[in-house]
N, CA, C and O atoms as a MOPAC input file, in Angstrom:
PM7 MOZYME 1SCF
protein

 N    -11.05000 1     8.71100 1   -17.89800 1
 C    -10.77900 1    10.01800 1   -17.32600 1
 C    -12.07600 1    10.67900 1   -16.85400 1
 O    -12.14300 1    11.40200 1   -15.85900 1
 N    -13.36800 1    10.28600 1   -17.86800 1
 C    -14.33000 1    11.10500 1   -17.08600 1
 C    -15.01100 1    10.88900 1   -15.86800 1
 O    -15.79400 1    11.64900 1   -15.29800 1
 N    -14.53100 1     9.50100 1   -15.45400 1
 C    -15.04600 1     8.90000 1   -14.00100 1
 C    -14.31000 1     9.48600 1   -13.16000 1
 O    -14.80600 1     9.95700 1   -12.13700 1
 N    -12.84200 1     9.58100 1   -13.45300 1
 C    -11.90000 1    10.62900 1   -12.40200 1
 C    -12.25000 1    11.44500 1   -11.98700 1
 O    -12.30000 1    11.62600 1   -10.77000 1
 N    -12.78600 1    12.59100 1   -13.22700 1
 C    -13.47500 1    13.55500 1   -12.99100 1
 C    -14.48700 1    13.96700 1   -12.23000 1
 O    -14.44600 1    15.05900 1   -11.66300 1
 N    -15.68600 1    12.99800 1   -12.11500 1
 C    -16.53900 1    12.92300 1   -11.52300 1
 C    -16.46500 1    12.05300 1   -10.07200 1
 O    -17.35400 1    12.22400 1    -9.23700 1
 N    -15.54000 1    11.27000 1    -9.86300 1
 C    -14.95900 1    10.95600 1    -8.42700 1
 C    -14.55200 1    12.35000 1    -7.91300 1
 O    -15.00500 1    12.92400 1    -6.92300 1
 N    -13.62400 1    12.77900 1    -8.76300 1
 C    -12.80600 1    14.15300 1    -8.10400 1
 C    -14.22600 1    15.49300 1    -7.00900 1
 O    -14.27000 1    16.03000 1    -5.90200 1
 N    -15.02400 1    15.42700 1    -8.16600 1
 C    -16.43400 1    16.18700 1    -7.88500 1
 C    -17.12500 1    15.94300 1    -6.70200 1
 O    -17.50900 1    16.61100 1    -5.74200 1
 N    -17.17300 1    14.57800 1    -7.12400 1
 C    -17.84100 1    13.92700 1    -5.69500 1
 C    -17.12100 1    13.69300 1    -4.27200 1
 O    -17.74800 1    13.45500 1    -3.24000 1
 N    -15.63400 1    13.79900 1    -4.36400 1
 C    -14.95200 1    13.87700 1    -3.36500 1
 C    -14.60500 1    15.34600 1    -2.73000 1
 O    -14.24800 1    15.59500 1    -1.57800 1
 N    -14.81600 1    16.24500 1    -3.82300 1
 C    -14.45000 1    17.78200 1    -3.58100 1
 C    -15.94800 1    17.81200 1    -2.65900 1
 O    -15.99400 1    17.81200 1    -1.42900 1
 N    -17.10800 1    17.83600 1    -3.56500 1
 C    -18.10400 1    18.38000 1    -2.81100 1
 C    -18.31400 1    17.73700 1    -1.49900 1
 O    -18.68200 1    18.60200 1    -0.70400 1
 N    -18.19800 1    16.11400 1    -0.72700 1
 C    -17.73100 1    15.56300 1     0.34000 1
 C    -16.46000 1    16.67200 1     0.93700 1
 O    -15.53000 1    16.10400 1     1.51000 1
 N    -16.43900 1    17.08900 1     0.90800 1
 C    -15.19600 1    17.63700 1     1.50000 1
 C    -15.43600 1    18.64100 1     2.79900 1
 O    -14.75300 1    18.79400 1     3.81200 1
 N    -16.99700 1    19.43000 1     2.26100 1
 C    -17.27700 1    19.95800 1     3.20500 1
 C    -18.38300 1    19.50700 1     4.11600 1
 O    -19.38800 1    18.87300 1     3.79400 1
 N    -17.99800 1    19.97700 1     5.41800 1
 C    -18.60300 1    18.89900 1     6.43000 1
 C    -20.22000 1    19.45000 1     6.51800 1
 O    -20.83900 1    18.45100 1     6.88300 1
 N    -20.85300 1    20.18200 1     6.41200 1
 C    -22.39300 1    20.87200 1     6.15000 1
 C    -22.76800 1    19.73400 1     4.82300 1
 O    -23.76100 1    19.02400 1     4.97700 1
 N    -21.97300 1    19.60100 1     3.57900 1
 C    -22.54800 1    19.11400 1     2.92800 1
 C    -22.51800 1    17.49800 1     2.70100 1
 O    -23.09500 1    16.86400 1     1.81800 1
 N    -21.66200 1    16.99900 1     3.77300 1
 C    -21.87200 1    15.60700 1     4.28500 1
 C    -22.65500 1    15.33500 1     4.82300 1
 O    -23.11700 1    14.19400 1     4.79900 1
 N    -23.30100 1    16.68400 1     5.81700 1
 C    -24.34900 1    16.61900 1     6.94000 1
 C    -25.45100 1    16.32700 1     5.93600 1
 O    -25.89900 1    15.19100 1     5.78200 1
 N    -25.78600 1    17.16800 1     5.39600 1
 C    -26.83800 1    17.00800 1     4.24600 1
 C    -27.06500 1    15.65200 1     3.52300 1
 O    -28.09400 1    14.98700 1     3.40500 1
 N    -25.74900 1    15.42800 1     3.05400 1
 C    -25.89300 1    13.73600 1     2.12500 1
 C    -26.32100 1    12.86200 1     3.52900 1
 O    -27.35400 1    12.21500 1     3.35600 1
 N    -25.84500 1    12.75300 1     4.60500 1
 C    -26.14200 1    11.92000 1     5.67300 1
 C    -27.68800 1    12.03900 1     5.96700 1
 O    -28.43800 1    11.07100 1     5.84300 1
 N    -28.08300 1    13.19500 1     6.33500 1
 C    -29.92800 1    13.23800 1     6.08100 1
 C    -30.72600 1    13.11600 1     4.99000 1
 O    -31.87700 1    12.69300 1     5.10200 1
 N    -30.30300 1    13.40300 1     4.05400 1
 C    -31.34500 1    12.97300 1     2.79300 1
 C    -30.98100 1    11.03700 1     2.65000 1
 O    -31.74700 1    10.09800 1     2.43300 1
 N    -29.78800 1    11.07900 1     2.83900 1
 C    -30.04900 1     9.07500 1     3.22800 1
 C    -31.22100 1     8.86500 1     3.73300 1
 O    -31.91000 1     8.13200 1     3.02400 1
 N    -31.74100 1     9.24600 1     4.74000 1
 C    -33.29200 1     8.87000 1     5.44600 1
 C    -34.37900 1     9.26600 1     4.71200 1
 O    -35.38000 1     8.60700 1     4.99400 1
 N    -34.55300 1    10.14000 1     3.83700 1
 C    -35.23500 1    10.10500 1     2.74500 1
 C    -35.02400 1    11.50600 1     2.08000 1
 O    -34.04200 1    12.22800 1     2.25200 1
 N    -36.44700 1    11.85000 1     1.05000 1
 C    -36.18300 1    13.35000 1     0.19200 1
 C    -36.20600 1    14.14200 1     1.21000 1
 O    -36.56800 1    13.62600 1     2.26700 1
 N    -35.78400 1    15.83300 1     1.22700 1
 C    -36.14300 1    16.85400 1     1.65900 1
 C    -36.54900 1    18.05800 1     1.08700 1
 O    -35.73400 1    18.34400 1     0.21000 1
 N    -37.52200 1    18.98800 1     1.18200 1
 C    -37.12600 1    20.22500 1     0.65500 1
 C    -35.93900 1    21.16300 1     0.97000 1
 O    -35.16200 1    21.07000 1     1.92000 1
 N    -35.95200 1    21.94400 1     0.13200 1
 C    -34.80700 1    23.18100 1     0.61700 1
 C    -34.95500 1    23.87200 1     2.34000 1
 O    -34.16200 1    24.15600 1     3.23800 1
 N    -36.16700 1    23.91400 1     2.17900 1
 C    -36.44700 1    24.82800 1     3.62900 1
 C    -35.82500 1    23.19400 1     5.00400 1
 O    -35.23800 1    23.20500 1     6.08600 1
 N    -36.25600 1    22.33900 1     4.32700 1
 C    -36.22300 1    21.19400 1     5.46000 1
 C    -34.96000 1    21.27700 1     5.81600 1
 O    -34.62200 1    21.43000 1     6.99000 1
 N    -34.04400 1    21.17200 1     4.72100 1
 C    -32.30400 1    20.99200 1     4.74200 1
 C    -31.58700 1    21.93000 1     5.35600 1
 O    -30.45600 1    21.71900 1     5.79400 1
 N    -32.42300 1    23.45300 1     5.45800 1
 C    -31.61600 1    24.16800 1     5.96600 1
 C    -32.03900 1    24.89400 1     7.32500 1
 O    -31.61000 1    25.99000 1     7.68700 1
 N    -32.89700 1    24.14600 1     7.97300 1
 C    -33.75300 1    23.65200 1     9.39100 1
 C    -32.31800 1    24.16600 1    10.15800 1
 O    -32.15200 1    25.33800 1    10.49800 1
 N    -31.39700 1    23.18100 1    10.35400 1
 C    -30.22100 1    22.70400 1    11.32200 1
 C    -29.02800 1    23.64000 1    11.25000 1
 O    -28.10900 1    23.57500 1    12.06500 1
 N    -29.07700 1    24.67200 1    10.06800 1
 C    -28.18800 1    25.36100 1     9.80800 1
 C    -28.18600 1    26.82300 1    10.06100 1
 O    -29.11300 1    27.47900 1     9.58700 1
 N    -27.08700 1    27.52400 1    10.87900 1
 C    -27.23000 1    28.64100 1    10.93500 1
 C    -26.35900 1    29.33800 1     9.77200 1
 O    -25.16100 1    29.58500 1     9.90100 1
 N    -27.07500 1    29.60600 1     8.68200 1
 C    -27.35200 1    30.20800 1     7.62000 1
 C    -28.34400 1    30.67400 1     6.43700 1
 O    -29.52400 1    30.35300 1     6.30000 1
 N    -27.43500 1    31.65100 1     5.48500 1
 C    -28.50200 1    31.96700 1     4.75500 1
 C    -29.31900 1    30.83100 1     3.78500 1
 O    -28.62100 1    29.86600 1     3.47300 1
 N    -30.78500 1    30.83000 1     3.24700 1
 C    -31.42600 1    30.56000 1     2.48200 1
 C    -30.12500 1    30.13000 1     0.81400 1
 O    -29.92500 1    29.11200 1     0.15200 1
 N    -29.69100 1    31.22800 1     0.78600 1
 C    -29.06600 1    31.39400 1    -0.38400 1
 C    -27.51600 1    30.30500 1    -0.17200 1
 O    -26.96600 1    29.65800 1    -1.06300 1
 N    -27.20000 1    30.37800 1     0.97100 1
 C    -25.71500 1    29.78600 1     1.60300 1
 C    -25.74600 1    28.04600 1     1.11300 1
 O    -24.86200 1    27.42600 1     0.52200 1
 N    -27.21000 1    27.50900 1     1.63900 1
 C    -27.82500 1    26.40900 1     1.39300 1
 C    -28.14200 1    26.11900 1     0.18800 1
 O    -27.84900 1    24.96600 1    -0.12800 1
 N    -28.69300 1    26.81600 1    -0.69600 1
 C    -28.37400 1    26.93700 1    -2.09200 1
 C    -27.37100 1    26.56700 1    -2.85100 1
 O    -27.27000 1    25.79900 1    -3.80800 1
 N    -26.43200 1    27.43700 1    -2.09700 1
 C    -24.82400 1    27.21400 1    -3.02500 1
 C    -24.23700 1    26.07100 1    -2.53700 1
 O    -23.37700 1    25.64900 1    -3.31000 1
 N    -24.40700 1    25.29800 1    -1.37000 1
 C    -24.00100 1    24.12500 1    -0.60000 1
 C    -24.87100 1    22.84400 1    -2.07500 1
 O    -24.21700 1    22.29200 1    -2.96000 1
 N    -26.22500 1    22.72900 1    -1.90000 1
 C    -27.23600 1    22.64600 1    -3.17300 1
 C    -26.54100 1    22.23600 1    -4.44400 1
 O    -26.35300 1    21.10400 1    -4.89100 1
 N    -26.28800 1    23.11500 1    -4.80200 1
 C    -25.38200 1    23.75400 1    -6.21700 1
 C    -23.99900 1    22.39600 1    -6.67900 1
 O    -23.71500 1    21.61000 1    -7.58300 1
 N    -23.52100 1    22.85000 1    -5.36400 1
 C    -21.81400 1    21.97700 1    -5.43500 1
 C    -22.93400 1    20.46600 1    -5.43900 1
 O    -23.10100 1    19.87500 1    -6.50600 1
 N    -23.30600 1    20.20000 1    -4.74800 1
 C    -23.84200 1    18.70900 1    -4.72100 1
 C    -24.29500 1    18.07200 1    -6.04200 1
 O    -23.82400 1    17.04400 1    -6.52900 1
 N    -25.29400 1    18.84600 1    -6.56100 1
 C    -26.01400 1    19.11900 1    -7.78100 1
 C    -24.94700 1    18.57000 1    -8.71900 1
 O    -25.17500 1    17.58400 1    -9.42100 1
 N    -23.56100 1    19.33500 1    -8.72900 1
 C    -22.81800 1    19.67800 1    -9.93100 1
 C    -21.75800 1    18.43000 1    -9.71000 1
 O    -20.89900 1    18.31000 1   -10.58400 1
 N    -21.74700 1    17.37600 1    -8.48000 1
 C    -21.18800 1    16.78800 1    -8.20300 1
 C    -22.12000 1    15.48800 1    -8.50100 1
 O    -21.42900 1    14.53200 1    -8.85400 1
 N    -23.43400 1    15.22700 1    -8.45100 1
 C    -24.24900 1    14.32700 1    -9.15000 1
 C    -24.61300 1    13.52600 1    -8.04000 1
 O    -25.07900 1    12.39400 1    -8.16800 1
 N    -24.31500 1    14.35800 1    -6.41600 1
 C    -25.08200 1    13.65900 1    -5.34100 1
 C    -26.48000 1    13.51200 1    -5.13300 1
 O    -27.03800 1    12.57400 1    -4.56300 1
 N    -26.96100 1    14.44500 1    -5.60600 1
 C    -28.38600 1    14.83400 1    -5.32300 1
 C    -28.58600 1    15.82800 1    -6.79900 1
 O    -27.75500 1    16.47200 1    -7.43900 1
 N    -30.32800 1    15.58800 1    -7.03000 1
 C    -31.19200 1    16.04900 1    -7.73200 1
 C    -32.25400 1    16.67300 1    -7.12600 1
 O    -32.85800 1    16.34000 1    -6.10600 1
 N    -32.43700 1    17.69700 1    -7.92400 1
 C    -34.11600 1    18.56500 1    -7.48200 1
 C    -35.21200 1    18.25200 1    -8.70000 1
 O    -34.86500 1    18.75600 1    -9.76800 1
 N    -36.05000 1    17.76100 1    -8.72900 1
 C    -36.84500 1    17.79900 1   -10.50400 1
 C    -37.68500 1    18.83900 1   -10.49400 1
 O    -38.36400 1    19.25900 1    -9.55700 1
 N    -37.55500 1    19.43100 1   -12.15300 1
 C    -38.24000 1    20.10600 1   -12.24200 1
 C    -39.59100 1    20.67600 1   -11.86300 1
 O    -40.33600 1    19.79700 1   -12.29600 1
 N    -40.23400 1    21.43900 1   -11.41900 1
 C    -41.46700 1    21.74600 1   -11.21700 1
 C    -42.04500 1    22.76400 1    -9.94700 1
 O    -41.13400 1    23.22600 1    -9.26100 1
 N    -42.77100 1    22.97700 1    -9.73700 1
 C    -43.30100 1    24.07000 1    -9.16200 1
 C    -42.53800 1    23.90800 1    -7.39000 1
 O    -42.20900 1    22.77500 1    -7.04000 1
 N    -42.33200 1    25.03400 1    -6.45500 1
 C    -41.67300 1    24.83200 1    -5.16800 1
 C    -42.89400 1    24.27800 1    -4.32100 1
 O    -44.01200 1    24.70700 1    -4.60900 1
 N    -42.79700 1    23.61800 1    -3.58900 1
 C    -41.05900 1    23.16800 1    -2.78700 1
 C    -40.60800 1    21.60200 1    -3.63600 1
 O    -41.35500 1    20.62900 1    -3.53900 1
 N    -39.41500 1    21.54500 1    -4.38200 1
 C    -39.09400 1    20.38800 1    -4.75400 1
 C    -38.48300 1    19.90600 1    -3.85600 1
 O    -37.70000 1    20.47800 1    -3.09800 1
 N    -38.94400 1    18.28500 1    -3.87900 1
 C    -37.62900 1    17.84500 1    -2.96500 1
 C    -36.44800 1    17.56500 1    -3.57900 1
 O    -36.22500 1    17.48200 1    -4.78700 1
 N    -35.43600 1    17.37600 1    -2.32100 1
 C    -34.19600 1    16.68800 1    -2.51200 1
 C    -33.53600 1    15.64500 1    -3.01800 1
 O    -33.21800 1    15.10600 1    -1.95800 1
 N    -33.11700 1    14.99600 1    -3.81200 1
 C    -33.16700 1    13.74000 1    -3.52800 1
 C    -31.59500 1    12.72100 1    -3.43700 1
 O    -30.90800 1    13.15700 1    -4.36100 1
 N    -31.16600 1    12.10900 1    -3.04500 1
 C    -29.99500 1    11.59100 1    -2.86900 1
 C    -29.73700 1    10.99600 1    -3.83200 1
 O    -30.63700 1    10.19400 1    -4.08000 1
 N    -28.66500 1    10.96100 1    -4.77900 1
 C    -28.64400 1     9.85900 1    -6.26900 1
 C    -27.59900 1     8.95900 1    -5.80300 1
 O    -26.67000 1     9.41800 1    -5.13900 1
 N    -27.66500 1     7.66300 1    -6.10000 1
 C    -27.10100 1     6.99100 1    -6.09900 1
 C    -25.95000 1     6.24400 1    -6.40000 1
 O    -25.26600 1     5.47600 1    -5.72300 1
 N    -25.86900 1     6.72700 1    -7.84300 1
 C    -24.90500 1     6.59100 1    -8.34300 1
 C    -23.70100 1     7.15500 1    -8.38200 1
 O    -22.67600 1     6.66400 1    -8.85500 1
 N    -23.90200 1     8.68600 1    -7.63900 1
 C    -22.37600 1     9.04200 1    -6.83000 1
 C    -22.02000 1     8.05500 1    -5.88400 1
 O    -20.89900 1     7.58100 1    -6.06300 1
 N    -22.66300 1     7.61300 1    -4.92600 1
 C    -22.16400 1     7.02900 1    -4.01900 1
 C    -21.72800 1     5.25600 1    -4.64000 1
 O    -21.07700 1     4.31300 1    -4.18900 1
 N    -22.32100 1     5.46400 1    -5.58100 1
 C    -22.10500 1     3.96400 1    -6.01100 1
 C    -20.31800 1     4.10300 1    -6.82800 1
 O    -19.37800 1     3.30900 1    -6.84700 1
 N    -20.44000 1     5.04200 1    -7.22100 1
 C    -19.10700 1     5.64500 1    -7.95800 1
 C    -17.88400 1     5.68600 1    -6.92600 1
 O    -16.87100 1     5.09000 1    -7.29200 1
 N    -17.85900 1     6.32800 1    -5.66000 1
 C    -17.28400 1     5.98100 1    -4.47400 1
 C    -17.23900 1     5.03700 1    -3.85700 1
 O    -16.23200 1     4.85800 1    -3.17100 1
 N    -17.98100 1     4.35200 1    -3.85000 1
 C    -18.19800 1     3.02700 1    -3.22700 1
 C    -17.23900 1     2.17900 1    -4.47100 1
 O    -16.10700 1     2.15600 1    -3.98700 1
 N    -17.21000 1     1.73300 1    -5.35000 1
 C    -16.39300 1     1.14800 1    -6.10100 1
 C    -15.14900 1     1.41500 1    -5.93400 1
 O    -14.32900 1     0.60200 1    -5.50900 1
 N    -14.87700 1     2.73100 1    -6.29800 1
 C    -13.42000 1     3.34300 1    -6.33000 1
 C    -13.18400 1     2.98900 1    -4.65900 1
 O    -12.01700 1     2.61000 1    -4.56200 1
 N    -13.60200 1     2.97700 1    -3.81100 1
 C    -13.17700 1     2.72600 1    -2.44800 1
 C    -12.96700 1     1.40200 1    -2.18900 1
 O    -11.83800 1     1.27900 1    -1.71400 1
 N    -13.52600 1     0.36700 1    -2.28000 1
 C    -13.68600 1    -1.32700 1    -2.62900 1
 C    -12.16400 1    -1.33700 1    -3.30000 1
 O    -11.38600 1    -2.14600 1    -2.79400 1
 N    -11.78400 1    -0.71100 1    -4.13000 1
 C    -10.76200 1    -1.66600 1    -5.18900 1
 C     -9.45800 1    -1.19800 1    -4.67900 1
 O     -8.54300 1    -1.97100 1    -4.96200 1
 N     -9.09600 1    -0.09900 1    -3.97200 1
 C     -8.19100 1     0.31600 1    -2.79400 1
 C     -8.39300 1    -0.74000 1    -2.01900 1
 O     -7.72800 1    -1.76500 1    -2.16600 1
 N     -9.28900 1    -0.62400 1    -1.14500 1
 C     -9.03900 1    -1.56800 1     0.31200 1
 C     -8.70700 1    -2.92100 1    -0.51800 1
 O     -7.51500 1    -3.21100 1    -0.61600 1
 N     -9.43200 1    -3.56600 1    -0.97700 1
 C     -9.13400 1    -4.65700 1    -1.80200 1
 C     -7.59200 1    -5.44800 1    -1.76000 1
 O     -7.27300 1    -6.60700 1    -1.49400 1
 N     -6.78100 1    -4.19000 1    -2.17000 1
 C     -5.35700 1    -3.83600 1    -3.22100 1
 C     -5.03700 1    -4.10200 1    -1.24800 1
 O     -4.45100 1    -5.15000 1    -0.97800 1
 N     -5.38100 1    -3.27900 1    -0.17200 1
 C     -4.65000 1    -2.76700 1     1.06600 1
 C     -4.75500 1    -4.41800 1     1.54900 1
 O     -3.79700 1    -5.08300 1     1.94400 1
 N     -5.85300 1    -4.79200 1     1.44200 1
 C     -6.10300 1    -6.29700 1     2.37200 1
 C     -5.25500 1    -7.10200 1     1.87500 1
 O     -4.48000 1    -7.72000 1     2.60500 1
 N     -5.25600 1    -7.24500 1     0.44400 1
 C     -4.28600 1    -8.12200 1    -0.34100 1
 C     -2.93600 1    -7.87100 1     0.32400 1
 O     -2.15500 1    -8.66200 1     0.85300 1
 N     -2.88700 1    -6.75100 1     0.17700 1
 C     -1.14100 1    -7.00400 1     0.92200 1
 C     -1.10800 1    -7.15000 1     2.20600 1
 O      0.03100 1    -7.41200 1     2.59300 1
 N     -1.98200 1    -7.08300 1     3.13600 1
 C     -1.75200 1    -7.00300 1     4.53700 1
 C     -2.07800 1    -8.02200 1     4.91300 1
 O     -1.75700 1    -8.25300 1     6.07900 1
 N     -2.97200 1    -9.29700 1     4.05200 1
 C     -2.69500 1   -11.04200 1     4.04000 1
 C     -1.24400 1   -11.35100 1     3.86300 1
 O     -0.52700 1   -11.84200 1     4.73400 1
 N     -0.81700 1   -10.96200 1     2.45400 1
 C      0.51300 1   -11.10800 1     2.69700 1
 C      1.39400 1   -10.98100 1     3.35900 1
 O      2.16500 1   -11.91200 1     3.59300 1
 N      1.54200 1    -9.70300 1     3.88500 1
 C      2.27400 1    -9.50000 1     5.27700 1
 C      2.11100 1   -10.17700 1     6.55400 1
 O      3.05100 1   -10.25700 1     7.34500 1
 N      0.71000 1   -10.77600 1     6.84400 1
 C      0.36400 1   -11.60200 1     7.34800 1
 C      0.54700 1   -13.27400 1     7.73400 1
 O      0.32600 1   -14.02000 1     8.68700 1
 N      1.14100 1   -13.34900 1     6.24600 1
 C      1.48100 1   -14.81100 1     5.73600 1
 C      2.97200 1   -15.02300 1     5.85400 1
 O      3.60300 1   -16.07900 1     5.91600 1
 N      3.33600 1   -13.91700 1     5.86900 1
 C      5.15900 1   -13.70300 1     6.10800 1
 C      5.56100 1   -13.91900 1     7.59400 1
 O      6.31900 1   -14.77900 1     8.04400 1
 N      4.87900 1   -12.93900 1     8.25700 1
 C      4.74900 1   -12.84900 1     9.75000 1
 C      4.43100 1   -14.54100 1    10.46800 1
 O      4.72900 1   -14.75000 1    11.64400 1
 N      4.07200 1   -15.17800 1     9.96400 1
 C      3.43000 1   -15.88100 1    10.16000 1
 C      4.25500 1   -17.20400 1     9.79300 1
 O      4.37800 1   -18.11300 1    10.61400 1
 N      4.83600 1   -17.25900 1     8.45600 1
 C      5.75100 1   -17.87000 1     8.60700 1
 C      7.53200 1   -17.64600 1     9.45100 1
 O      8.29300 1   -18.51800 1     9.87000 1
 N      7.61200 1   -16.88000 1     9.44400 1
 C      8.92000 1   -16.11900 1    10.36600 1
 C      8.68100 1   -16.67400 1    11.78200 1
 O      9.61800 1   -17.25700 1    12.32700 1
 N      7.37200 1   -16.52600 1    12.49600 1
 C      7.18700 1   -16.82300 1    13.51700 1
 C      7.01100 1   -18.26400 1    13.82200 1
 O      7.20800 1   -18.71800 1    14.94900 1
 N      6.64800 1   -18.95700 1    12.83200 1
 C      6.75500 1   -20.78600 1    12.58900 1
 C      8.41400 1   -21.16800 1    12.90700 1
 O      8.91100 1   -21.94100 1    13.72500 1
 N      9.07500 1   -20.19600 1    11.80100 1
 C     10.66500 1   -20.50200 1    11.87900 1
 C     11.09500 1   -20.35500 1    12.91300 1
 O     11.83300 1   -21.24200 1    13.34200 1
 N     10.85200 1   -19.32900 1    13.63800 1
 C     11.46700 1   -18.99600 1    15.41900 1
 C     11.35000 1   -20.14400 1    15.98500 1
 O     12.12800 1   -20.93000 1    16.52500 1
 N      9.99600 1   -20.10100 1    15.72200 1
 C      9.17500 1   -21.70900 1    17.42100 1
 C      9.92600 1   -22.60800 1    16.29300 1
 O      9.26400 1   -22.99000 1    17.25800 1
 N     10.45000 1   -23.19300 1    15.50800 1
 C     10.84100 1   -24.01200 1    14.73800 1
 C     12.62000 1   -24.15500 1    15.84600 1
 O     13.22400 1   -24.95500 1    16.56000 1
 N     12.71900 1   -22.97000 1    15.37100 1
 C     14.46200 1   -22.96100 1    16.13500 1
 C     14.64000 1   -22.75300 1    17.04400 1
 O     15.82700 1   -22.67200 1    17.36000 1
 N     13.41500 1   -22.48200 1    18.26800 1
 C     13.69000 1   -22.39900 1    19.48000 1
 C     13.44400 1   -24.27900 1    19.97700 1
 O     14.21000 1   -25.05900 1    20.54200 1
 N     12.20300 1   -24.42700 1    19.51100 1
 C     12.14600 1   -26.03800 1    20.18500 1
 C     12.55800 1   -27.36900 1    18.77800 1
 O     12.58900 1   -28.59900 1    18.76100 1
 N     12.69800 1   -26.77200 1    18.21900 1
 C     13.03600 1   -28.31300 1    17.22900 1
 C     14.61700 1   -28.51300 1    17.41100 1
 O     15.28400 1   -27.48800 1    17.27000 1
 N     15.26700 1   -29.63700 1    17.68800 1
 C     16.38200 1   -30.43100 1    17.25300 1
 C     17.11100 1   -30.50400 1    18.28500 1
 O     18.34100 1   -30.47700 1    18.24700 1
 N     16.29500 1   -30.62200 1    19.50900 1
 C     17.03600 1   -30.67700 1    20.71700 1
 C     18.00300 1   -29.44000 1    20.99900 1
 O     19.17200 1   -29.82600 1    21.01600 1
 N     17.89500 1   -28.31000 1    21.18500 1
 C     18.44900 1   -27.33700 1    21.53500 1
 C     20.10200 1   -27.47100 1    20.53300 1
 O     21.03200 1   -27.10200 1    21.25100 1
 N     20.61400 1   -27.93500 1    19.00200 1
 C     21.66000 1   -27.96500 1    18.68800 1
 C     22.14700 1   -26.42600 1    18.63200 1
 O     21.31200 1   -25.53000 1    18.75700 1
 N     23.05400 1   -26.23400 1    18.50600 1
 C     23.82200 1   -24.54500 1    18.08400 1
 C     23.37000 1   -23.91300 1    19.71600 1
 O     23.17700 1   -22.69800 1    19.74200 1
 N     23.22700 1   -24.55000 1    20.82500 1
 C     23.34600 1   -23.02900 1    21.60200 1
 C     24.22700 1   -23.48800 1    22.79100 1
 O     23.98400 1   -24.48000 1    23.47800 1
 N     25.24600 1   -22.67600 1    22.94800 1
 C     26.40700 1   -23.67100 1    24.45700 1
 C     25.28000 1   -23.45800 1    25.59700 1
 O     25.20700 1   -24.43800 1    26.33900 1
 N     24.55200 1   -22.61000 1    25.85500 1
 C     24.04400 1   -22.58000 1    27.01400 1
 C     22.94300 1   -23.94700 1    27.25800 1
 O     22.56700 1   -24.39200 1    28.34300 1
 N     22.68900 1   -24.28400 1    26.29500 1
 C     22.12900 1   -26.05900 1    26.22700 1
 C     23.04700 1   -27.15600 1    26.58700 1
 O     22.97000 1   -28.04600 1    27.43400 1
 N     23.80700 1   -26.89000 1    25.83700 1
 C     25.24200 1   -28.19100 1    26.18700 1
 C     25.97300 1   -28.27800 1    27.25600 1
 O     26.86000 1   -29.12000 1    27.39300 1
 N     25.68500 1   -27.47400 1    28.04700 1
 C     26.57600 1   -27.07500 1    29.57500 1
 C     27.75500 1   -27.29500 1    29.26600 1
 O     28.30100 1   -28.32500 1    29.66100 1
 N     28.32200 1   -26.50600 1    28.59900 1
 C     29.55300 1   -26.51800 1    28.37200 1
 C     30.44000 1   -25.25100 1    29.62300 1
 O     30.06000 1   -24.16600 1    30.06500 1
 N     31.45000 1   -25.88800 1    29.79700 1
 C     32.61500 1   -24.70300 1    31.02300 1
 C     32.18100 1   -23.64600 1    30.60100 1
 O     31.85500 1   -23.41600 1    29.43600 1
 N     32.13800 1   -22.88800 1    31.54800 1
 C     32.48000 1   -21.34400 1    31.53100 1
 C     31.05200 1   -20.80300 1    30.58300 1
 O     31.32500 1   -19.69100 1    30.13100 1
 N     30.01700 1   -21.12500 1    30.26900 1
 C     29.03600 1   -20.82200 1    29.76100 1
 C     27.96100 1   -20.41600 1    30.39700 1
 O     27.11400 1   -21.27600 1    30.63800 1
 N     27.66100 1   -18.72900 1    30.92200 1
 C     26.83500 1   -18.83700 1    31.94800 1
 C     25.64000 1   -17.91000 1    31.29000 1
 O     24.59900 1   -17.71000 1    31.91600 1

């Protein structure tokens, strides 16, 4: 349950698109606060609370110590998503081979009964009267 929890966190705070923007640039490396909020028309404090949710979601870290700290991207949220996302698609591919394998045989059976056994079962093969 507490991984739920912390998926849930990490998917809430993903949720908003400023603070995707953010996880997407600190991918390229650390930032300070002032750096992160360069691109944004908002407050100092707005960026903060954007900050905050991330923080509390375990995307990113600031370490302790005197300003300007940087940013830093943690990994292990995304590694936490990244799993939980893997074992879905996983589960989706698995069945959509299968469905695949069905399709696939169905369509063997058709070309099976359209050209195997010399056209038996159809009058329009046998030229039979009145069969047009």
């Amino acid at each position: 349950m507490l991984a739920t929890d912390a998926l849930s966190r990490v998917f809430a705070a993903l949720a908003d698109p400023t603070r995707r923007d953010m996880v997407a640039r600190l991918s390229e490396g650390d930032a300070t606060v002032s750096q992160l909020a360069e691109p944004y028309r908002m407050t100092l404090q707005a960026v903060y609370k954007h900050l905050r949710v991330l923080e509390d979601a375990g995307l990113v870290s600031r370490p302790r110590g005197p300003q300007p700290r940087p940013v830093r991207l943690e990994i292990e949220a995304l590694d936490l998503m990244d799993t939980w996302i893997e074992r879905h698609r996983d589960r989706v591919e698995r069945r959509y081979r299968r469905l695949d394998a069905v399709l696939a045989e169905m369509k063997r059976d058709e070309h099976e009964e359209d050209h195997g056994g010399g056209h038996r079962g159809r009058p329009e093969a046998a030229g039979h009267p009145g069969d047009s």
